[in-house]
XYZ file of C-alpha atoms in Angstrom:
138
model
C 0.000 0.000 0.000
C 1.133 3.893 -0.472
C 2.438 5.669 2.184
C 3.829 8.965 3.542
C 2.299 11.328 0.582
C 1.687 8.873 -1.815
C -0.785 7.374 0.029
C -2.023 9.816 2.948
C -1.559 13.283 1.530
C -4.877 15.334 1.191
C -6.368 18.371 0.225
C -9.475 18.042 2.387
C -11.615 17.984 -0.301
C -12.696 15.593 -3.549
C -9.538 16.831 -5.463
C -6.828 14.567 -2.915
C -8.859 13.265 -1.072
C -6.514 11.045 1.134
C -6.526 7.918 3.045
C -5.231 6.083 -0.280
C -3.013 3.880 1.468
C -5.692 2.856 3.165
C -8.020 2.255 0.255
C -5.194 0.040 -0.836
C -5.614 -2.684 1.699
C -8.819 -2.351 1.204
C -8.975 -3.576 -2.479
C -5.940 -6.271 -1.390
C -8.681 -7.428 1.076
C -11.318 -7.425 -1.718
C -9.004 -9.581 -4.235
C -8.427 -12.005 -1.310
C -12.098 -12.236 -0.728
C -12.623 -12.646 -4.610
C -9.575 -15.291 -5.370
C -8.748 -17.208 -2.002
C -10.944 -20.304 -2.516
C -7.899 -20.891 -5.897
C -5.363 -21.171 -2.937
C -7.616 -23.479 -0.919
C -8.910 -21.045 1.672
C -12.035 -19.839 2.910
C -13.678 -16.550 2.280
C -14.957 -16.907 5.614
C -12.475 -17.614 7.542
C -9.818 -14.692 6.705
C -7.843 -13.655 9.233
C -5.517 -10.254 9.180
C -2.802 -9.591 11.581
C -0.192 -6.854 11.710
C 2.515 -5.088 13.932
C 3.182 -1.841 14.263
C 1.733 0.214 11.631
C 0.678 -2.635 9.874
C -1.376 -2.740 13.307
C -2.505 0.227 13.396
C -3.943 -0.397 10.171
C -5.716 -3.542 11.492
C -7.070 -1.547 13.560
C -8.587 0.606 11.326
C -9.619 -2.076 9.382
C -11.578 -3.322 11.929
C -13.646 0.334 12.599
C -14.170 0.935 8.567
C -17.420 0.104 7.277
C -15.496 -0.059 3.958
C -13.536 -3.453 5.135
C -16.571 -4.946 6.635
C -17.263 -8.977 5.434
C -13.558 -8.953 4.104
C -12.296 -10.342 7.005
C -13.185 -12.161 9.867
C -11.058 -11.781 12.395
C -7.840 -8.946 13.480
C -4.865 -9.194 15.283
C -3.166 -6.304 15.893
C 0.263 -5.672 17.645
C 2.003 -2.658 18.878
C 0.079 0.043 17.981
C -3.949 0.832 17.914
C -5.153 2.768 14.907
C -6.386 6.158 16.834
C -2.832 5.950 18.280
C -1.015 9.606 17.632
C 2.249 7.904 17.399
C 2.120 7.951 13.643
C 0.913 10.694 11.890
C 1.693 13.544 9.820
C 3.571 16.036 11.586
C 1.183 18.929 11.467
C -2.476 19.364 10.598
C -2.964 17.851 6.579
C -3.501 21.496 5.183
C -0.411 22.783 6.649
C 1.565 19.533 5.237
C -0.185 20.142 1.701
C 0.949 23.896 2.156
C 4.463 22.816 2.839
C 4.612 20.173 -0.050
C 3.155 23.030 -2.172
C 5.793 25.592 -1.046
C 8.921 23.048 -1.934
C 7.756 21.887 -5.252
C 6.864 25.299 -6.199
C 3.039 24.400 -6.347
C 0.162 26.529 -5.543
C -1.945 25.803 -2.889
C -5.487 25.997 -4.767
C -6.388 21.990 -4.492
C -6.694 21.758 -8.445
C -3.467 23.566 -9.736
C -1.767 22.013 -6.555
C -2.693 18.195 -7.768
C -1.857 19.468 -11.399
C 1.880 20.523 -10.505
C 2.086 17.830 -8.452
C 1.760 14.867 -11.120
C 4.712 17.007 -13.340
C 7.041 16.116 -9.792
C 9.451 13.062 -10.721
C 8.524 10.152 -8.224
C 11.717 9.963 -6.676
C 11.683 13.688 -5.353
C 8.170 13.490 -3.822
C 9.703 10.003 -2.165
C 12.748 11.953 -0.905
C 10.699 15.165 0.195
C 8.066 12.367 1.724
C 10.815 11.680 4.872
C 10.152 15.948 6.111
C 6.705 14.887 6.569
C 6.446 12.031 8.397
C 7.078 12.217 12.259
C 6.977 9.288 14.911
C 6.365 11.742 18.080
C 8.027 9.021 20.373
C 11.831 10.269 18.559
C 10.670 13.778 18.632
């Protein structure tokens, strides 16, 4: 699944509208549901664990009406998924308005997802390390 801005960046409105990484395990979830019985499991009997973030997002999994019937049953180490431990730094507008600053974007949610495709993958994935925070090494 995406992370860091690839997969959490928003512009609080229908133009980013975040949570991608998310969205991610949820269609991983959906292809297990649809393809599992070719590997000899049971649709019915899915299980997801995960540790640390991969927790977290068990957690959330559990609490999203979006996962619901794609899984039967969540174990989740480490972290919970309303933890603040991992998070954005700052509120999602003010990391949109700093991601716009560096890349020279503007800050209108349109223009701002426009300049943002032109950005080279591997400089969004550099810039993507300023943004993320784990308040614990703070």
């Amino acid at each position: 699944y995406r992370l860091g801005i690839f997969g959490f960046l928003s512009t609080k409105d229908e133009v980013i509208k975040g949570n991608m990484g998310l969205k991610d395990q949820v269609m991983a979830l959906k292809w297990i549901q649809e393809n599992i019985v070719n590997f000899g499991g049971d649709p019915n009997q899915v299980t997801i664990f995960g540790e640390s973030a991969g927790g977290a997002s068990v957690h959330l999994m559990m609490l999203s009406p979006m996962a619901k019937g794609l899984f039967h049953r969540g174990i989740t180490m480490n972290v919970a998924g309303t933890s603040d431990v991992w998070h954005f730094k700052q509120d999602v507008l003010i990391t949109k308005n700093s991601v716009a600053e560096h890349f020279n974007c503007s800050t209108k949610s349109e223009e701002f997802a426009q300049c943002l495709r032109k950005v080279d993958e591997d400089s969004l994935a550099s810039y993507n390390l300023n943004i993320l925070s784990w308040n614990n090494f703070q």
